[in-house]
Tab-separated table of C-alpha atoms in Angstrom:
chain	number	residue	atom	x	y	z
A	24	MET	CA	-99.689	-50.990	-152.693
A	25	SER	CA	-101.814	-54.050	-153.347
A	26	LEU	CA	-101.054	-57.106	-151.653
A	27	ILE	CA	-99.903	-59.058	-154.887
A	28	LYS	CA	-97.902	-56.310	-155.847
A	29	SER	CA	-96.380	-55.852	-152.547
A	30	ILE	CA	-95.366	-59.571	-152.463
A	31	THR	CA	-94.028	-59.287	-156.154
A	32	THR	CA	-91.780	-56.294	-155.522
A	33	ILE	CA	-90.460	-57.893	-152.320
A	34	ALA	CA	-89.968	-61.327	-154.014
A	35	SER	CA	-88.439	-59.972	-157.217
A	36	SER	CA	-85.814	-57.675	-155.652
A	37	SER	CA	-84.940	-60.693	-153.101
A	38	ALA	CA	-83.493	-62.517	-156.410
A	39	LEU	CA	-80.999	-59.841	-156.655
A	40	SER	CA	-80.340	-60.134	-152.584
A	41	GLN	CA	-79.854	-63.848	-153.032
A	42	ILE	CA	-77.553	-63.477	-155.938
A	43	ILE	CA	-75.498	-60.917	-153.837
A	44	GLY	CA	-75.558	-63.556	-150.925
A	45	ALA	CA	-74.505	-66.385	-153.031
A	46	ALA	CA	-71.553	-64.288	-154.257
A	47	SER	CA	-70.458	-63.791	-150.806
A	48	ILE	CA	-70.411	-67.111	-149.943
A	49	TRP	CA	-68.423	-68.276	-153.176
A	50	ALA	CA	-65.975	-65.388	-152.428
A	51	ILE	CA	-65.713	-66.547	-148.780
A	52	SER	CA	-64.929	-70.075	-149.935
A	53	HIS	CA	-62.773	-68.825	-152.714
A	54	PHE	CA	-60.241	-66.495	-150.488
A	55	PHE	CA	-60.636	-68.157	-147.098
A	56	GLY	CA	-61.990	-71.975	-147.865
A	57	MET	CA	-64.794	-73.829	-147.592
A	58	ALA	CA	-64.145	-74.550	-143.694
A	59	GLN	CA	-64.556	-70.823	-143.244
A	60	VAL	CA	-67.922	-70.799	-144.998
A	61	GLY	CA	-69.022	-73.113	-142.444
A	62	GLU	CA	-67.485	-70.667	-139.563
A	63	TYR	CA	-69.292	-67.745	-141.274
A	64	ALA	CA	-72.626	-69.572	-141.484
A	65	LEU	CA	-71.944	-70.640	-137.572
A	66	THR	CA	-71.494	-66.942	-136.861
A	67	TYR	CA	-74.424	-65.819	-138.629
A	68	SER	CA	-76.587	-68.158	-137.247
A	69	LEU	CA	-75.753	-67.253	-133.945
A	70	VAL	CA	-76.292	-63.560	-134.686
A	71	LEU	CA	-79.902	-64.233	-136.007
A	72	ILE	CA	-80.792	-66.107	-132.955
A	73	GLY	CA	-79.369	-63.556	-130.894
A	74	ALA	CA	-81.176	-60.774	-132.680
A	75	GLN	CA	-84.704	-62.379	-132.632
A	76	LEU	CA	-83.965	-63.041	-128.750
A	77	CYS	CA	-83.054	-59.319	-128.122
A	78	THR	CA	-86.541	-58.238	-129.723
A	79	PHE	CA	-88.475	-60.888	-128.403
A	80	ALA	CA	-91.413	-60.043	-130.784
A	81	SER	CA	-91.756	-56.788	-129.480
A	82	GLN	CA	-91.270	-55.472	-132.890
A	83	LEU	CA	-94.089	-57.158	-134.380
A	84	LEU	CA	-96.354	-55.211	-132.172
A	85	LEU	CA	-95.256	-52.276	-134.425
A	86	PRO	CA	-97.368	-52.804	-137.697
A	87	LYS	CA	-100.605	-53.149	-135.694
A	88	GLN	CA	-99.642	-50.674	-132.780
A	89	ASP	CA	-102.179	-47.673	-131.992
A	90	GLU	CA	-100.342	-44.422	-132.866
A	91	ASN	CA	-100.378	-43.345	-129.113
A	92	GLU	CA	-98.190	-46.218	-128.087
A	93	LEU	CA	-95.844	-46.358	-131.071
A	94	SER	CA	-93.119	-44.080	-129.628
A	95	GLN	CA	-93.007	-46.172	-126.262
A	96	ASN	CA	-92.812	-49.442	-128.530
A	97	VAL	CA	-89.897	-48.202	-130.627
A	98	VAL	CA	-87.982	-46.973	-127.518
A	99	PHE	CA	-88.847	-50.402	-125.583
A	100	CYS	CA	-87.538	-52.383	-128.721
A	101	ILE	CA	-84.553	-50.568	-128.906
A	102	LEU	CA	-83.654	-50.295	-124.938
A	103	GLN	CA	-84.500	-54.234	-124.790
A	104	SER	CA	-82.315	-54.840	-127.856
A	105	MET	CA	-79.165	-53.150	-126.281
A	106	ILE	CA	-79.527	-54.993	-122.794
A	107	ILE	CA	-79.930	-58.354	-124.135
A	108	ALA	CA	-77.457	-58.204	-127.046
A	109	LEU	CA	-74.888	-57.324	-124.426
A	110	LEU	CA	-75.911	-60.800	-122.118
A	111	PHE	CA	-76.402	-62.757	-125.216
A	112	SER	CA	-72.781	-61.660	-126.631
A	113	VAL	CA	-71.034	-62.500	-123.318
A	114	ILE	CA	-72.683	-65.774	-123.110
A	115	VAL	CA	-72.029	-67.093	-126.854
A	116	SER	CA	-68.519	-65.563	-126.763
A	117	ALA	CA	-67.575	-67.720	-123.634
A	118	ILE	CA	-68.882	-70.750	-125.432
A	119	TYR	CA	-67.623	-70.447	-128.921
A	120	GLY	CA	-64.676	-68.194	-128.344
A	121	LYS	CA	-65.941	-65.371	-130.587
A	122	ASN	CA	-64.636	-61.719	-130.643
A	123	ILE	CA	-67.507	-60.066	-128.181
A	124	VAL	CA	-67.315	-56.576	-129.401
A	125	ILE	CA	-67.685	-58.000	-133.002
A	126	LEU	CA	-70.715	-60.540	-131.718
A	127	TYR	CA	-72.343	-57.527	-129.868
A	128	SER	CA	-72.298	-55.235	-132.922
A	129	LEU	CA	-73.769	-57.977	-135.182
A	130	THR	CA	-76.255	-59.022	-132.815
A	131	LEU	CA	-77.480	-55.533	-132.005
A	132	SER	CA	-77.321	-54.364	-135.504
A	133	HIS	CA	-79.511	-57.299	-136.953
A	134	ALA	CA	-82.095	-56.828	-133.849
A	135	LEU	CA	-82.474	-53.181	-135.214
A	136	VAL	CA	-82.845	-54.170	-138.391
A	137	LEU	CA	-86.058	-56.310	-137.378
A	138	VAL	CA	-87.384	-52.919	-135.938
A	139	SER	CA	-86.697	-50.935	-138.829
A	140	GLU	CA	-88.354	-53.571	-141.170
A	141	ASN	CA	-91.399	-53.498	-139.058
A	142	LEU	CA	-91.757	-49.777	-139.238
A	143	LEU	CA	-91.419	-49.867	-142.866
A	144	LEU	CA	-93.981	-52.446	-143.055
A	145	ARG	CA	-96.015	-50.367	-140.844
A	146	ASP	CA	-95.999	-47.312	-143.318
A	147	GLU	CA	-96.076	-49.664	-146.302
A	148	LYS	CA	-92.826	-48.569	-147.610
A	149	ILE	CA	-92.040	-51.847	-149.199
A	150	ASN	CA	-89.607	-50.155	-151.803
A	151	PHE	CA	-87.744	-48.641	-149.023
A	152	LEU	CA	-87.596	-52.254	-147.309
A	153	VAL	CA	-86.284	-53.768	-150.343
A	154	LEU	CA	-83.409	-51.083	-150.801
A	155	GLN	CA	-82.491	-51.617	-146.810
A	156	ARG	CA	-82.348	-55.494	-147.628
A	157	LEU	CA	-80.505	-54.958	-150.488
A	158	SER	CA	-77.857	-52.555	-149.045
A	159	ILE	CA	-77.125	-55.000	-146.052
A	160	SER	CA	-76.514	-58.007	-148.114
A	161	LEU	CA	-74.119	-55.788	-150.920
A	162	TRP	CA	-71.981	-54.690	-147.606
A	163	VAL	CA	-71.278	-58.291	-146.801
A	164	PHE	CA	-70.100	-58.762	-150.366
A	165	ILE	CA	-67.849	-55.765	-150.443
A	166	SER	CA	-66.303	-56.805	-147.282
A	167	VAL	CA	-65.138	-60.145	-148.307
A	168	PHE	CA	-63.341	-58.518	-151.126
A	169	ILE	CA	-61.849	-55.724	-149.127
A	170	ALA	CA	-60.740	-57.821	-146.364
A	171	ASN	CA	-57.166	-59.620	-146.746
A	172	LYS	CA	-58.023	-61.617	-143.376
A	173	ILE	CA	-60.880	-63.397	-142.211
A	174	GLN	CA	-60.860	-61.471	-139.006
A	175	VAL	CA	-60.673	-58.136	-141.150
A	176	PHE	CA	-63.831	-59.214	-142.862
A	177	TYR	CA	-65.572	-59.898	-139.619
A	178	GLU	CA	-64.426	-56.284	-138.351
A	179	LEU	CA	-65.764	-54.490	-141.640
A	180	TRP	CA	-69.134	-56.445	-141.731
A	181	ALA	CA	-69.745	-55.439	-137.932
A	182	ILE	CA	-68.740	-51.569	-138.445
A	183	GLY	CA	-70.607	-51.388	-141.903
A	184	LEU	CA	-73.685	-52.846	-140.739
A	185	SER	CA	-73.872	-50.716	-137.702
A	186	VAL	CA	-73.631	-47.457	-139.601
A	187	ILE	CA	-76.357	-48.718	-142.227
A	188	ILE	CA	-78.853	-49.948	-139.826
A	189	ILE	CA	-78.365	-46.502	-137.793
A	190	LEU	CA	-79.119	-44.702	-140.926
A	191	TRP	CA	-82.172	-46.707	-141.814
A	192	LEU	CA	-83.712	-46.656	-138.561
A	193	TYR	CA	-82.930	-42.943	-138.023
A	194	SER	CA	-85.043	-42.212	-141.553
A	195	SER	CA	-87.980	-43.979	-139.874
A	196	VAL	CA	-88.046	-42.890	-136.215
A	197	ILE	CA	-87.340	-39.068	-137.126
A	198	LYS	CA	-90.968	-38.406	-137.776
A	199	ILE	CA	-91.949	-40.220	-134.378
A	200	PRO	CA	-92.355	-38.028	-131.033
A	201	VAL	CA	-90.183	-39.302	-128.520
A	202	SER	CA	-89.675	-37.798	-124.967
A	203	ILE	CA	-87.050	-38.453	-122.528
A	204	THR	CA	-89.644	-39.974	-120.008
A	205	MET	CA	-90.237	-42.755	-122.357
A	206	PHE	CA	-86.710	-44.132	-121.669
A	207	SER	CA	-87.329	-44.446	-118.192
A	208	ILE	CA	-87.857	-47.995	-116.127
A	209	LYS	CA	-91.337	-47.072	-115.148
A	210	LYS	CA	-92.538	-46.404	-118.497
A	211	ASN	CA	-91.038	-49.501	-119.961
A	212	MET	CA	-92.054	-51.765	-117.339
A	213	GLN	CA	-95.837	-50.587	-118.071
A	214	PHE	CA	-95.364	-51.293	-121.547
A	215	PHE	CA	-94.050	-54.791	-120.955
A	216	MET	CA	-96.736	-55.541	-118.512
A	217	LYS	CA	-99.330	-54.378	-120.901
A	218	HIS	CA	-98.273	-56.466	-123.729
A	219	LYS	CA	-96.760	-59.303	-121.588
A	220	ALA	CA	-99.216	-62.102	-123.227
A	221	HIS	CA	-97.816	-61.139	-126.507
A	222	LEU	CA	-94.019	-61.028	-125.656
A	223	GLY	CA	-94.328	-64.454	-123.555
A	224	GLY	CA	-96.392	-66.097	-126.451
A	225	VAL	CA	-95.670	-64.782	-129.641
A	226	GLY	CA	-91.994	-63.671	-128.469
A	227	SER	CA	-91.170	-67.137	-127.267
A	228	ALA	CA	-92.496	-68.476	-130.622
A	229	GLU	CA	-90.562	-66.019	-132.645
A	230	VAL	CA	-87.201	-66.801	-130.892
A	231	LEU	CA	-87.864	-70.505	-131.204
A	232	ALA	CA	-88.715	-69.986	-135.035
A	233	MET	CA	-85.371	-68.244	-135.350
A	234	ALA	CA	-83.516	-70.910	-133.379
A	235	ASN	CA	-85.364	-73.640	-135.186
A	236	SER	CA	-84.018	-72.081	-138.591
A	237	ASN	CA	-80.442	-71.982	-137.500
A	238	LEU	CA	-79.748	-74.778	-135.009
A	239	PRO	CA	-79.408	-77.294	-137.841
A	240	MET	CA	-76.376	-75.424	-139.075
A	241	ILE	CA	-75.319	-75.129	-135.244
A	242	LEU	CA	-75.472	-78.596	-134.386
A	243	ILE	CA	-74.181	-79.834	-137.877
A	244	GLY	CA	-71.002	-77.703	-136.883
A	245	TYR	CA	-70.800	-79.519	-133.582
A	246	TRP	CA	-71.368	-83.409	-134.713
A	247	PHE	CA	-69.113	-83.043	-138.110
A	248	ALA	CA	-66.556	-81.337	-139.632
A	249	PRO	CA	-66.304	-77.529	-140.760
A	250	VAL	CA	-66.150	-78.610	-144.368
A	251	THR	CA	-69.426	-80.818	-143.978
A	252	ALA	CA	-71.214	-77.624	-142.340
A	253	GLY	CA	-69.969	-75.859	-145.005
A	254	TYR	CA	-71.891	-78.406	-147.400
A	255	PHE	CA	-75.109	-77.654	-145.387
A	256	ALA	CA	-74.474	-73.857	-145.650
A	257	VAL	CA	-73.988	-73.849	-149.436
A	258	VAL	CA	-77.201	-75.622	-149.909
A	259	SER	CA	-79.084	-73.339	-147.181
A	260	ARG	CA	-77.755	-70.218	-149.235
A	261	PHE	CA	-78.499	-71.389	-152.821
A	262	CYS	CA	-81.442	-73.689	-152.422
A	263	LEU	CA	-83.104	-72.994	-148.990
A	264	SER	CA	-82.360	-68.977	-148.910
A	265	PRO	CA	-84.366	-68.233	-152.133
A	266	VAL	CA	-87.349	-70.104	-150.450
A	267	PHE	CA	-86.983	-68.362	-147.112
A	268	ILE	CA	-86.523	-64.835	-148.991
A	269	VAL	CA	-89.596	-65.515	-151.256
A	270	GLY	CA	-91.401	-66.752	-148.316
A	271	ASN	CA	-90.649	-64.014	-146.218
A	272	ALA	CA	-91.668	-61.616	-149.077
A	273	VAL	CA	-95.177	-63.263	-148.970
A	274	ARG	CA	-94.939	-63.297	-144.920
A	275	ASN	CA	-94.039	-59.789	-144.646
A	276	SER	CA	-96.457	-58.533	-146.862
A	277	VAL	CA	-99.539	-60.284	-145.692
A	278	PHE	CA	-98.316	-59.538	-142.140
A	279	SER	CA	-98.477	-55.872	-143.303
A	280	LYS	CA	-101.789	-56.142	-145.095
A	281	TRP	CA	-103.848	-58.407	-142.406
A	282	SER	CA	-102.335	-56.271	-139.551
A	283	ILE	CA	-104.279	-53.339	-141.313
A	284	ASP	CA	-107.464	-55.600	-141.670
A	285	PHE	CA	-107.140	-56.651	-138.018
A	286	ARG	CA	-107.146	-52.929	-136.878
A	287	HIS	CA	-110.399	-52.947	-138.707
A	288	ASN	CA	-111.763	-55.825	-137.464
A	289	ARG	CA	-112.180	-57.441	-141.191
A	290	PHE	CA	-110.667	-60.653	-142.860
A	291	ASN	CA	-110.663	-61.284	-146.849
A	292	TYR	CA	-110.751	-64.852	-147.381
A	293	ASP	CA	-110.528	-64.352	-150.836
A	294	GLU	CA	-107.226	-62.884	-150.581
A	295	PHE	CA	-106.124	-65.579	-148.259
A	296	ALA	CA	-106.959	-68.104	-150.601
A	297	LYS	CA	-105.327	-66.383	-153.739
A	298	VAL	CA	-102.233	-66.261	-151.404
A	299	ARG	CA	-102.267	-69.734	-150.502
A	300	LYS	CA	-102.448	-70.721	-154.449
A	301	LEU	CA	-99.513	-68.645	-155.120
A	302	LEU	CA	-97.239	-69.972	-152.528
A	303	LEU	CA	-98.439	-73.690	-153.812
A	304	VAL	CA	-97.234	-72.959	-157.332
A	305	LEU	CA	-94.024	-71.187	-156.085
A	306	GLY	CA	-93.308	-74.399	-153.812
A	307	ILE	CA	-93.714	-76.769	-156.492
A	308	VAL	CA	-91.697	-74.723	-159.013
A	309	ALA	CA	-88.972	-74.089	-156.628
A	310	THR	CA	-88.728	-78.083	-155.320
A	311	ILE	CA	-88.437	-79.264	-159.100
A	312	GLY	CA	-85.983	-76.354	-159.718
A	313	VAL	CA	-83.458	-77.424	-157.192
A	314	PHE	CA	-84.214	-80.870	-158.070
A	315	ILE	CA	-83.032	-80.336	-161.860
A	316	PHE	CA	-81.017	-77.405	-162.043
A	317	TYR	CA	-78.966	-77.219	-158.708
A	318	PRO	CA	-76.525	-80.124	-159.735
A	319	ILE	CA	-76.168	-78.868	-163.457
A	320	VAL	CA	-75.085	-75.454	-162.237
A	321	ILE	CA	-73.038	-76.507	-159.640
A	322	GLN	CA	-71.322	-79.271	-161.935
A	323	PHE	CA	-70.716	-76.812	-164.565
A	324	ALA	CA	-69.325	-73.842	-162.554
A	325	PHE	CA	-67.895	-74.884	-159.498
A	326	SER	CA	-64.962	-76.870	-157.757
A	327	GLN	CA	-65.079	-80.515	-156.030
A	328	GLU	CA	-66.053	-79.054	-152.705
A	329	TRP	CA	-69.308	-77.444	-154.206
A	330	ILE	CA	-70.048	-80.646	-155.965
A	331	ASP	CA	-69.868	-82.554	-152.698
A	332	SER	CA	-73.202	-80.736	-151.655
A	333	ILE	CA	-75.501	-82.126	-154.213
A	334	PRO	CA	-76.708	-84.835	-152.340
A	335	THR	CA	-77.486	-82.285	-149.521
A	336	SER	CA	-79.841	-80.516	-151.888
A	337	ARG	CA	-81.476	-84.004	-152.478
A	338	TYR	CA	-81.960	-84.706	-148.887
A	339	MET	CA	-83.761	-81.211	-148.523
A	340	LEU	CA	-86.307	-81.460	-150.778
A	341	PRO	CA	-89.098	-82.723	-148.600
A	342	TYR	CA	-88.463	-79.793	-146.330
A	343	LEU	CA	-88.146	-77.105	-149.152
A	344	PHE	CA	-91.950	-77.599	-150.641
A	345	PRO	CA	-93.662	-77.263	-147.201
A	346	ALA	CA	-91.273	-74.469	-146.264
A	347	LEU	CA	-92.517	-72.150	-148.995
A	348	ALA	CA	-96.131	-73.654	-149.850
A	349	ILE	CA	-97.085	-73.689	-146.048
A	350	CYS	CA	-94.619	-72.024	-143.730
A	351	PRO	CA	-95.754	-68.307	-144.648
A	352	LEU	CA	-99.234	-69.152	-144.199
A	353	THR	CA	-98.971	-69.405	-140.217
A	354	VAL	CA	-98.771	-65.588	-140.141
A	355	LEU	CA	-102.587	-65.999	-140.112
A	356	GLU	CA	-102.114	-67.373	-136.816
A	357	LEU	CA	-100.046	-64.578	-135.722
A	358	VAL	CA	-102.473	-61.911	-136.479
A	359	TYR	CA	-105.579	-63.393	-136.127
A	360	GLY	CA	-105.252	-66.846	-134.049
A	361	SER	CA	-103.923	-68.017	-130.763
A	362	PRO	CA	-100.490	-67.036	-129.629
A	363	LYS	CA	-100.430	-70.427	-127.801
A	364	TYR	CA	-100.864	-72.288	-131.015
A	365	PHE	CA	-98.284	-70.147	-132.494
A	366	LEU	CA	-95.640	-71.300	-129.813
A	367	ARG	CA	-96.707	-74.743	-130.127
A	368	ILE	CA	-95.815	-75.021	-133.795
A	369	GLN	CA	-92.300	-73.763	-132.992
A	370	ILE	CA	-91.859	-76.064	-129.987
A	371	GLU	CA	-92.933	-79.051	-132.371
A	372	GLN	CA	-90.376	-78.105	-134.960
A	373	LEU	CA	-87.687	-77.948	-131.819
A	374	PHE	CA	-88.711	-81.361	-131.314
A	375	VAL	CA	-87.767	-82.489	-134.585
A	376	ILE	CA	-84.580	-80.929	-134.570
A	377	PHE	CA	-84.000	-82.633	-131.347
A	378	ILE	CA	-84.557	-86.126	-132.929
A	379	ALA	CA	-82.578	-85.575	-136.207
A	380	PHE	CA	-79.586	-83.670	-134.926
A	381	ILE	CA	-79.159	-84.637	-131.177
A	382	VAL	CA	-80.784	-88.231	-130.750
A	383	LEU	CA	-80.038	-89.625	-134.100
A	384	PRO	CA	-76.148	-88.525	-134.202
A	385	LEU	CA	-76.015	-90.368	-130.581
A	386	VAL	CA	-77.324	-93.646	-132.090
A	387	ILE	CA	-75.724	-93.334	-135.779
A	388	LYS	CA	-73.225	-90.323	-136.325
A	389	ASN	CA	-74.155	-90.012	-140.044
A	390	TYR	CA	-74.603	-86.646	-141.668
A	391	ASP	CA	-76.849	-87.849	-144.489
A	392	TYR	CA	-79.397	-89.932	-142.073
A	393	SER	CA	-79.694	-86.723	-140.058
A	394	VAL	CA	-80.391	-83.965	-142.879
A	395	PHE	CA	-83.077	-86.400	-144.550
A	396	ILE	CA	-84.974	-87.580	-141.246
A	397	TYR	CA	-85.062	-83.744	-140.618
A	398	ALA	CA	-86.618	-83.138	-143.875
A	399	ILE	CA	-89.111	-85.724	-143.750
A	400	LEU	CA	-90.251	-85.092	-139.976
A	401	SER	CA	-90.656	-81.334	-141.084
A	402	PHE	CA	-92.698	-82.122	-144.226
A	403	VAL	CA	-95.122	-84.258	-141.838
A	404	ARG	CA	-95.170	-81.318	-139.288
A	405	TYR	CA	-96.135	-78.702	-141.952
A	406	SER	CA	-98.895	-81.032	-143.462
A	407	PHE	CA	-100.842	-80.798	-139.846
A	408	ILE	CA	-99.856	-77.080	-139.865
A	409	TYR	CA	-101.754	-76.652	-143.185
A	410	ILE	CA	-104.877	-78.357	-142.090
A	411	LYS	CA	-104.997	-76.021	-138.882
A	412	VAL	CA	-104.597	-72.815	-140.872
A	413	ASN	CA	-107.059	-73.487	-143.335
A	414	ASN	CA	-109.453	-74.382	-140.761
A	415	ARG	CA	-108.782	-71.086	-139.071
A	416	ALA	CA	-109.397	-69.241	-142.268
A	417	VAL	CA	-112.524	-70.836	-142.806
A	418	TRP	CA	-113.748	-70.138	-139.145
A	419	LEU	CA	-112.823	-66.459	-140.147
A	420	LYS	CA	-114.704	-66.196	-143.155
A	421	LYS	CA	-117.752	-67.498	-141.412
A	422	GLU	CA	-117.141	-65.218	-138.548
A	423	ALA	CA	-116.881	-62.197	-141.139
A	424	GLY	CA	-120.071	-63.303	-142.535
A	425	SER	CA	-122.141	-63.394	-139.641
A	426	ASN	CA	-120.900	-59.885	-138.569
A	427	CYS	CA	-122.002	-58.841	-141.864
A	428	ASP	CA	-125.621	-60.216	-141.365
A	429	ASN	CA	-125.720	-58.502	-138.322
């Protein structure tokens, strides 16, 4: 499948996934109240951070892994996820009072989702990747309608997701030869030592990237009321999630394609330029679309609690544009660049969150100020990243040209 077709396939199907996700948010607010939307968003954010912590980017080795190490890579991912998910669930349960069994099930399942996705990307099974994501989103929606209590919803979500991802993962690993010796401590330590630079650099960066995406939700829930956290969750679902979904569609597609190019020691600058142009257009369209249509849709179709989220959608516009137009391009650094730089840009974003959602509330406890400052500082940071990534692409183009001359 061509790169642009791959992007289009994932992005177009993501529209349906987004509709399902938005319907789930509406259903939670309708049946259980806006405060429970905030609680759901908090739980989901914690689970996503935990899932990324479980794999620690070991799953990102899968698309570009040699065939002779693929089986060990899969085993390492699964064992690591099972162990870290348990430790994470114990700690988070103690802090937030969440049900430890549900938390463990959701965290481990989402970690295995990452493993399954990267196996599908390796085989370029984009259509199966799309179906996997849709099945996961659809189950959340169904669980809300089946449940008569919020606790029952979480139980259904955890059980159903576990079954779904086990089936998807099994369909990918059934053709991969796995032996008992691969589960030994010795074999897994050898794998760890061989790839510790990746796990330390890219792994730390990926965990920070996921934390950076979800910490604002967690910190807003800490500083402000659950209803306020619900506003941010609604905007995240209706405005930011489409951006992240489309951005991830591009990111996953180019990661799959560029990983193959990396294995063959080549780089296609013209392809990079097309992706860059596509993202720029998508970023402009998304920003204008949210500015014009979000207030219209919310005022026309939803209650006052939802209308109160409109100011948040305005504050987040400076963040929305670069999140789609620039962020997916950072995968170039992940494949061809320095793991240290990939880690650095995540540390910079963590610093932005620290200023906007920790320092500022200590000085002025104002939700509007915190969100707007967060968006502005993120825009400035992404501008510098854009320059760096383009310089990397130009350098790779020159290197590819010199190799051809030689």
